[in-house]
Every structure is written in structure tokens, then in C-alpha cells.
């Protein structure tokens, strides 16, 4: 691992723990530098940029791909991406910035939740996620077996009401910090927004 890769990993680890050290712009600049110096780096494949597995005893192979999002910061980068991924239709949405989770269901019942971890192996986060708003324990009128991917996040209004003086910079950092708690405290102040569904046939 190069010195630049180690620096990026350290910043990413802190970010996923809710302890943001540098700004998004500064972090993006480091990634841009890495693309120039080492375009084949494993850190650019979206699988090991952030790792929230430290000190965790239960790790599982993720049943679905949970890579991080790629960013385009300039029109040139966007056009370059578009040339490589042409589409006739586009679906766009606001990015939900929080704590990525994979909810696992069997026969319509919630059985487990896994964090994004390093994109390959995730942490068992079932205890905390089961307390989050918007996570159904049973899917009504459904025998769905598969995974639902989404984001555990905190509304800005919740942050301002309960955590404005917490020392955290923003709702995203507060949500990540709460999801890292072992006792599940304050998880009921978070909400889950789903955006991907994978059934047993993918």
C-alpha cells in the first residue's frame, strides 16, 4: 500500500465512523491524485475505500454488491463517464448520505442487516437497524426472500432538535456515530430509506 493509499484509507475509515477529518473536496482531490499516479489502484474500484469493520466480531460476506459511488466533479469527467456508460434513459435522485445497509428477508420476515463494511464483508448490524424507523420486521402480504439495500440517515430537523450541541458536524456524521454504538441507543431517531431490491434470483 502506497503512502497516498494509506492516507486515503485512514480518511475513509474516519468518515465511515462519523469522524470526518477532511472535507469532501479535499478527499476528492486525493482520489484524483491517485487516479493520475496509479490508475489501477484497488482503491479506485469502489470496494475498499471505507472500512467500518474495526473491532467487530461478526463479519459476513455480503450477499449483494455494496460498492461506494463514483463521483464526477467536472463536466469533462461526466462526459467521459457517459461515453463509457451510454443510456437512452436516465433516472436521477438526490444522494442520501448516511450509513449504507443491506436488509435480509426470508419469507417476508426480517432476519438480519449487514453494513456496507469494505464492500465485500459487512458487519452484523441487526440489533441497531431493528430499532431504526422504516425497517419493517414483516413485509405485509409478501413472502419475499432476498435483500433490500438502503441508507440509514438522520433528518436535519432531528439533528437540530436533539444533537445540535453534540460536537458532530452534521446529521450524516451523527447517524454514523449512532450506528456504531453497541447498545443501540438513539437508533430510533434514525430512518431507513430503501433504494434497491434484490430477490433470490437477483
PDB file of C-alpha atoms in Angstrom:
ATOM      1  CA  UNK A   1       0.000   0.000   0.000  1.00  0.00           C
ATOM      2  CA  UNK A   2       1.429   3.365  -1.001  1.00  0.00           C
ATOM      3  CA  UNK A   3       1.597   6.346   1.344  1.00  0.00           C
ATOM      4  CA  UNK A   4      -1.188   8.060  -0.620  1.00  0.00           C
ATOM      5  CA  UNK A   5      -3.409   4.957  -0.483  1.00  0.00           C
ATOM      6  CA  UNK A   6      -2.844   4.668   3.295  1.00  0.00           C
ATOM      7  CA  UNK A   7      -3.796   8.315   3.723  1.00  0.00           C
ATOM      8  CA  UNK A   8      -6.985   7.834   1.697  1.00  0.00           C
ATOM      9  CA  UNK A   9      -7.877   4.717   3.674  1.00  0.00           C
ATOM     10  CA  UNK A  10      -7.352   6.478   7.007  1.00  0.00           C
ATOM     11  CA  UNK A  11      -9.588   9.375   5.945  1.00  0.00           C
ATOM     12  CA  UNK A  12     -12.237   6.974   4.608  1.00  0.00           C
ATOM     13  CA  UNK A  13     -12.199   4.901   7.804  1.00  0.00           C
ATOM     14  CA  UNK A  14     -12.729   8.049   9.874  1.00  0.00           C
ATOM     15  CA  UNK A  15     -15.546   9.192   7.576  1.00  0.00           C
ATOM     16  CA  UNK A  16     -17.444   5.911   7.944  1.00  0.00           C
ATOM     17  CA  UNK A  17     -17.083   6.128  11.724  1.00  0.00           C
ATOM     18  CA  UNK A  18     -18.699   9.569  11.653  1.00  0.00           C
ATOM     19  CA  UNK A  19     -15.406  11.335  12.423  1.00  0.00           C
ATOM     20  CA  UNK A  20     -14.842  13.361   9.272  1.00  0.00           C
ATOM     21  CA  UNK A  21     -11.284  14.748   9.209  1.00  0.00           C
ATOM     22  CA  UNK A  22     -11.149  16.497   5.838  1.00  0.00           C
ATOM     23  CA  UNK A  23     -13.758  17.996   3.534  1.00  0.00           C
ATOM     24  CA  UNK A  24     -15.322  16.119   0.609  1.00  0.00           C
ATOM     25  CA  UNK A  25     -13.460  18.400  -1.797  1.00  0.00           C
ATOM     26  CA  UNK A  26     -10.096  17.619  -0.177  1.00  0.00           C
ATOM     27  CA  UNK A  27     -10.862  13.878  -0.210  1.00  0.00           C
ATOM     28  CA  UNK A  28     -11.914  14.010  -3.880  1.00  0.00           C
ATOM     29  CA  UNK A  29      -8.649  15.803  -4.689  1.00  0.00           C
ATOM     30  CA  UNK A  30      -6.685  12.921  -3.133  1.00  0.00           C
ATOM     31  CA  UNK A  31      -8.624  10.400  -5.218  1.00  0.00           C
ATOM     32  CA  UNK A  32      -7.955  12.475  -8.326  1.00  0.00           C
ATOM     33  CA  UNK A  33      -4.248  12.452  -7.483  1.00  0.00           C
ATOM     34  CA  UNK A  34      -4.357   8.668  -7.043  1.00  0.00           C
ATOM     35  CA  UNK A  35      -6.041   8.237 -10.430  1.00  0.00           C
ATOM     36  CA  UNK A  36      -3.115  10.069 -12.023  1.00  0.00           C
ATOM     37  CA  UNK A  37      -0.371   8.301 -10.079  1.00  0.00           C
ATOM     38  CA  UNK A  38      -1.838   4.800 -10.011  1.00  0.00           C
ATOM     39  CA  UNK A  39      -4.946   4.347 -12.204  1.00  0.00           C
ATOM     40  CA  UNK A  40      -5.005   0.596 -11.467  1.00  0.00           C
ATOM     41  CA  UNK A  41      -5.090   1.006  -7.682  1.00  0.00           C
ATOM     42  CA  UNK A  42      -7.507  -1.291  -5.849  1.00  0.00           C
ATOM     43  CA  UNK A  43      -8.702   1.805  -4.008  1.00  0.00           C
ATOM     44  CA  UNK A  44     -10.316   3.081  -7.198  1.00  0.00           C
ATOM     45  CA  UNK A  45     -12.517   0.025  -7.708  1.00  0.00           C
ATOM     46  CA  UNK A  46     -15.061   1.172  -5.130  1.00  0.00           C
ATOM     47  CA  UNK A  47     -14.679  -1.808  -2.808  1.00  0.00           C
ATOM     48  CA  UNK A  48     -12.196  -0.803  -0.111  1.00  0.00           C
ATOM     49  CA  UNK A  49     -12.452   2.962   0.221  1.00  0.00           C
ATOM     50  CA  UNK A  50     -14.295   2.816   3.525  1.00  0.00           C
ATOM     51  CA  UNK A  51     -13.995   0.129   6.168  1.00  0.00           C
ATOM     52  CA  UNK A  52     -16.200   0.052   9.266  1.00  0.00           C
ATOM     53  CA  UNK A  53     -15.094  -3.414  10.379  1.00  0.00           C
ATOM     54  CA  UNK A  54     -12.582  -2.454  13.056  1.00  0.00           C
ATOM     55  CA  UNK A  55     -13.210  -4.115  16.399  1.00  0.00           C
ATOM     56  CA  UNK A  56     -16.239  -6.039  15.142  1.00  0.00           C
ATOM     57  CA  UNK A  57     -16.618  -9.719  15.951  1.00  0.00           C
ATOM     58  CA  UNK A  58     -19.327 -10.733  13.467  1.00  0.00           C
ATOM     59  CA  UNK A  59     -18.469 -10.260   9.802  1.00  0.00           C
ATOM     60  CA  UNK A  60     -20.342 -11.748   6.870  1.00  0.00           C
ATOM     61  CA  UNK A  61     -19.790 -11.997   3.128  1.00  0.00           C
ATOM     62  CA  UNK A  62     -22.256  -9.556   1.633  1.00  0.00           C
ATOM     63  CA  UNK A  63     -24.974 -11.261  -0.453  1.00  0.00           C
ATOM     64  CA  UNK A  64     -25.142  -8.277  -2.841  1.00  0.00           C
ATOM     65  CA  UNK A  65     -22.667  -5.776  -4.277  1.00  0.00           C
ATOM     66  CA  UNK A  66     -22.340  -2.733  -1.982  1.00  0.00           C
ATOM     67  CA  UNK A  67     -19.647  -0.665  -3.645  1.00  0.00           C
ATOM     68  CA  UNK A  68     -19.295   3.044  -2.993  1.00  0.00           C
ATOM     69  CA  UNK A  69     -20.471   5.598  -5.551  1.00  0.00           C
ATOM     70  CA  UNK A  70     -18.138   7.067  -8.132  1.00  0.00           C
ATOM     71  CA  UNK A  71     -18.077  10.855  -8.411  1.00  0.00           C
ATOM     72  CA  UNK A  72     -17.875  13.210 -11.352  1.00  0.00           C
ATOM     73  CA  UNK A  73     -16.717  16.654 -10.267  1.00  0.00           C
ATOM     74  CA  UNK A  74     -16.365  18.303 -13.661  1.00  0.00           C
ATOM     75  CA  UNK A  75     -18.229  18.339 -16.953  1.00  0.00           C
ATOM     76  CA  UNK A  76     -15.240  16.616 -18.571  1.00  0.00           C
ATOM     77  CA  UNK A  77     -15.405  13.738 -16.071  1.00  0.00           C
ATOM     78  CA  UNK A  78     -19.156  13.419 -16.593  1.00  0.00           C
ATOM     79  CA  UNK A  79     -18.790  13.275 -20.383  1.00  0.00           C
ATOM     80  CA  UNK A  80     -16.013  10.699 -20.037  1.00  0.00           C
ATOM     81  CA  UNK A  81     -18.271   8.562 -17.806  1.00  0.00           C
ATOM     82  CA  UNK A  82     -21.165   8.943 -20.236  1.00  0.00           C
ATOM     83  CA  UNK A  83     -19.065   7.727 -23.179  1.00  0.00           C
ATOM     84  CA  UNK A  84     -18.283   4.547 -21.244  1.00  0.00           C
ATOM     85  CA  UNK A  85     -21.871   4.041 -19.998  1.00  0.00           C
ATOM     86  CA  UNK A  86     -24.287   5.200 -22.728  1.00  0.00           C
ATOM     87  CA  UNK A  87     -28.002   5.054 -21.865  1.00  0.00           C
ATOM     88  CA  UNK A  88     -31.167   6.053 -23.645  1.00  0.00           C
ATOM     89  CA  UNK A  89     -32.894   6.792 -20.340  1.00  0.00           C
ATOM     90  CA  UNK A  90     -31.676   8.362 -17.101  1.00  0.00           C
ATOM     91  CA  UNK A  91     -33.114   8.030 -13.608  1.00  0.00           C
ATOM     92  CA  UNK A  92     -31.739  10.649 -11.220  1.00  0.00           C
ATOM     93  CA  UNK A  93     -32.230  11.142  -7.491  1.00  0.00           C
ATOM     94  CA  UNK A  94     -30.655  13.054  -4.631  1.00  0.00           C
ATOM     95  CA  UNK A  95     -27.853  11.199  -2.875  1.00  0.00           C
ATOM     96  CA  UNK A  96     -28.894  10.004   0.577  1.00  0.00           C
ATOM     97  CA  UNK A  97     -25.846  10.471   2.764  1.00  0.00           C
ATOM     98  CA  UNK A  98     -25.858   8.184   5.767  1.00  0.00           C
ATOM     99  CA  UNK A  99     -24.968   4.618   6.681  1.00  0.00           C
ATOM    100  CA  UNK A 100     -25.454   2.038   3.930  1.00  0.00           C
ATOM    101  CA  UNK A 101     -27.230  -1.161   4.969  1.00  0.00           C
ATOM    102  CA  UNK A 102     -28.340  -4.462   3.438  1.00  0.00           C
ATOM    103  CA  UNK A 103     -31.589  -5.770   4.948  1.00  0.00           C
ATOM    104  CA  UNK A 104     -32.059  -9.532   4.530  1.00  0.00           C
ATOM    105  CA  UNK A 105     -35.550 -11.056   4.408  1.00  0.00           C
ATOM    106  CA  UNK A 106     -36.724 -14.664   4.289  1.00  0.00           C
ATOM    107  CA  UNK A 107     -40.326 -15.497   3.503  1.00  0.00           C
ATOM    108  CA  UNK A 108     -41.273 -11.894   4.188  1.00  0.00           C
ATOM    109  CA  UNK A 109     -39.587 -11.716   7.601  1.00  0.00           C
ATOM    110  CA  UNK A 110     -36.601  -9.537   8.549  1.00  0.00           C
ATOM    111  CA  UNK A 111     -33.753 -11.831   9.583  1.00  0.00           C
ATOM    112  CA  UNK A 112     -30.583  -9.734   9.528  1.00  0.00           C
ATOM    113  CA  UNK A 113     -28.942  -6.463   8.493  1.00  0.00           C
ATOM    114  CA  UNK A 114     -25.382  -6.026   7.306  1.00  0.00           C
ATOM    115  CA  UNK A 115     -23.405  -2.809   6.979  1.00  0.00           C
ATOM    116  CA  UNK A 116     -21.516  -1.983   3.774  1.00  0.00           C
ATOM    117  CA  UNK A 117     -18.234  -2.680   5.526  1.00  0.00           C
ATOM    118  CA  UNK A 118     -15.467  -2.824   2.956  1.00  0.00           C
ATOM    119  CA  UNK A 119     -17.842  -3.642   0.105  1.00  0.00           C
ATOM    120  CA  UNK A 120     -17.141  -7.379   0.335  1.00  0.00           C
ATOM    121  CA  UNK A 121     -17.595  -8.207   4.016  1.00  0.00           C
ATOM    122  CA  UNK A 122     -20.050  -6.389   6.257  1.00  0.00           C
ATOM    123  CA  UNK A 123     -20.758  -6.110   9.950  1.00  0.00           C
ATOM    124  CA  UNK A 124     -23.823  -7.627  11.574  1.00  0.00           C
ATOM    125  CA  UNK A 125     -25.854  -4.516  12.439  1.00  0.00           C
ATOM    126  CA  UNK A 126     -29.188  -6.248  13.117  1.00  0.00           C
ATOM    127  CA  UNK A 127     -29.592  -5.012  16.707  1.00  0.00           C
ATOM    128  CA  UNK A 128     -29.262  -1.335  15.777  1.00  0.00           C
ATOM    129  CA  UNK A 129     -31.089  -1.468  12.449  1.00  0.00           C
ATOM    130  CA  UNK A 130     -34.089  -3.237  14.007  1.00  0.00           C
ATOM    131  CA  UNK A 131     -34.693  -0.056  16.057  1.00  0.00           C
ATOM    132  CA  UNK A 132     -34.494   2.311  13.064  1.00  0.00           C
ATOM    133  CA  UNK A 133     -37.686   3.903  11.717  1.00  0.00           C
ATOM    134  CA  UNK A 134     -38.853   2.483   8.395  1.00  0.00           C
ATOM    135  CA  UNK A 135     -37.468  -1.049   8.826  1.00  0.00           C
ATOM    136  CA  UNK A 136     -40.425  -3.486   8.730  1.00  0.00           C
ATOM    137  CA  UNK A 137     -39.984  -6.680  10.731  1.00  0.00           C
ATOM    138  CA  UNK A 138     -42.555  -8.353   8.492  1.00  0.00           C
ATOM    139  CA  UNK A 139     -43.421  -7.395   4.926  1.00  0.00           C
ATOM    140  CA  UNK A 140     -47.250  -7.462   4.791  1.00  0.00           C
ATOM    141  CA  UNK A 141     -48.827  -9.727   2.185  1.00  0.00           C
ATOM    142  CA  UNK A 142     -45.415 -10.861   0.937  1.00  0.00           C
ATOM    143  CA  UNK A 143     -43.249 -13.972   1.073  1.00  0.00           C
ATOM    144  CA  UNK A 144     -40.269 -12.043  -0.319  1.00  0.00           C
ATOM    145  CA  UNK A 145     -36.869 -13.666   0.103  1.00  0.00           C
ATOM    146  CA  UNK A 146     -33.887 -11.505  -0.758  1.00  0.00           C
ATOM    147  CA  UNK A 147     -32.157  -8.256   0.134  1.00  0.00           C
ATOM    148  CA  UNK A 148     -33.186  -4.608   0.344  1.00  0.00           C
ATOM    149  CA  UNK A 149     -30.397  -2.054   0.144  1.00  0.00           C
ATOM    150  CA  UNK A 150     -30.835   1.425   1.522  1.00  0.00           C
ATOM    151  CA  UNK A 151     -29.445   4.146   3.701  1.00  0.00           C
ATOM    152  CA  UNK A 152     -29.871   4.768   7.411  1.00  0.00           C
ATOM    153  CA  UNK A 153     -29.863   8.533   7.787  1.00  0.00           C
ATOM    154  CA  UNK A 154     -30.880  11.353  10.111  1.00  0.00           C
ATOM    155  CA  UNK A 155     -33.215  14.180   9.208  1.00  0.00           C
ATOM    156  CA  UNK A 156     -31.734  17.636   9.649  1.00  0.00           C
ATOM    157  CA  UNK A 157     -34.690  18.553  11.875  1.00  0.00           C
ATOM    158  CA  UNK A 158     -33.853  15.631  14.179  1.00  0.00           C
ATOM    159  CA  UNK A 159     -30.215  16.696  14.325  1.00  0.00           C
ATOM    160  CA  UNK A 160     -31.167  20.275  15.202  1.00  0.00           C
ATOM    161  CA  UNK A 161     -33.646  19.149  17.874  1.00  0.00           C
ATOM    162  CA  UNK A 162     -31.552  16.536  19.687  1.00  0.00           C
ATOM    163  CA  UNK A 163     -27.919  16.737  18.630  1.00  0.00           C
ATOM    164  CA  UNK A 164     -27.074  20.297  17.644  1.00  0.00           C
ATOM    165  CA  UNK A 165     -24.567  20.581  20.505  1.00  0.00           C
ATOM    166  CA  UNK A 166     -23.193  17.036  20.166  1.00  0.00           C
ATOM    167  CA  UNK A 167     -19.901  18.077  18.607  1.00  0.00           C
ATOM    168  CA  UNK A 168     -20.723  16.303  15.357  1.00  0.00           C
ATOM    169  CA  UNK A 169     -20.542  18.490  12.249  1.00  0.00           C
ATOM    170  CA  UNK A 170     -23.717  17.312  10.546  1.00  0.00           C
ATOM    171  CA  UNK A 171     -26.582  14.756  10.550  1.00  0.00           C
ATOM    172  CA  UNK A 172     -24.569  12.310   8.448  1.00  0.00           C
ATOM    173  CA  UNK A 173     -21.737  12.135  10.983  1.00  0.00           C
ATOM    174  CA  UNK A 174     -24.227  11.854  13.846  1.00  0.00           C
ATOM    175  CA  UNK A 175     -26.042   8.963  12.134  1.00  0.00           C
ATOM    176  CA  UNK A 176     -22.758   7.107  11.553  1.00  0.00           C
ATOM    177  CA  UNK A 177     -21.775   7.631  15.182  1.00  0.00           C
ATOM    178  CA  UNK A 178     -25.099   6.317  16.469  1.00  0.00           C
ATOM    179  CA  UNK A 179     -24.948   3.263  14.207  1.00  0.00           C
ATOM    180  CA  UNK A 180     -21.559   2.452  15.748  1.00  0.00           C
ATOM    181  CA  UNK A 181     -22.947   2.293  19.284  1.00  0.00           C
ATOM    182  CA  UNK A 182     -23.030  -1.159  20.851  1.00  0.00           C
ATOM    183  CA  UNK A 183     -26.117  -0.502  22.982  1.00  0.00           C
ATOM    184  CA  UNK A 184     -28.369   0.689  20.140  1.00  0.00           C
ATOM    185  CA  UNK A 185     -29.144   3.971  21.895  1.00  0.00           C
ATOM    186  CA  UNK A 186     -30.769   6.710  19.771  1.00  0.00           C
ATOM    187  CA  UNK A 187     -31.200   4.379  16.772  1.00  0.00           C
ATOM    188  CA  UNK A 188     -34.934   5.112  16.978  1.00  0.00           C
ATOM    189  CA  UNK A 189     -34.109   8.687  15.918  1.00  0.00           C
ATOM    190  CA  UNK A 190     -32.776   7.431  12.576  1.00  0.00           C
ATOM    191  CA  UNK A 191     -34.711   6.490   9.456  1.00  0.00           C
ATOM    192  CA  UNK A 192     -34.184   3.942   6.677  1.00  0.00           C
ATOM    193  CA  UNK A 193     -34.733   4.812   3.016  1.00  0.00           C
ATOM    194  CA  UNK A 194     -34.632   1.885   0.576  1.00  0.00           C
ATOM    195  CA  UNK A 195     -33.441   2.230  -2.999  1.00  0.00           C
ATOM    196  CA  UNK A 196     -32.548  -1.259  -4.274  1.00  0.00           C
ATOM    197  CA  UNK A 197     -34.310  -4.646  -4.089  1.00  0.00           C
ATOM    198  CA  UNK A 198     -32.728  -7.987  -4.970  1.00  0.00           C
ATOM    199  CA  UNK A 199     -34.831 -11.149  -4.920  1.00  0.00           C
ATOM    200  CA  UNK A 200     -33.477 -14.699  -4.706  1.00  0.00           C
ATOM    201  CA  UNK A 201     -32.952 -14.684  -8.500  1.00  0.00           C
ATOM    202  CA  UNK A 202     -31.055 -11.366  -8.361  1.00  0.00           C
TER     203      UNK A 202
END
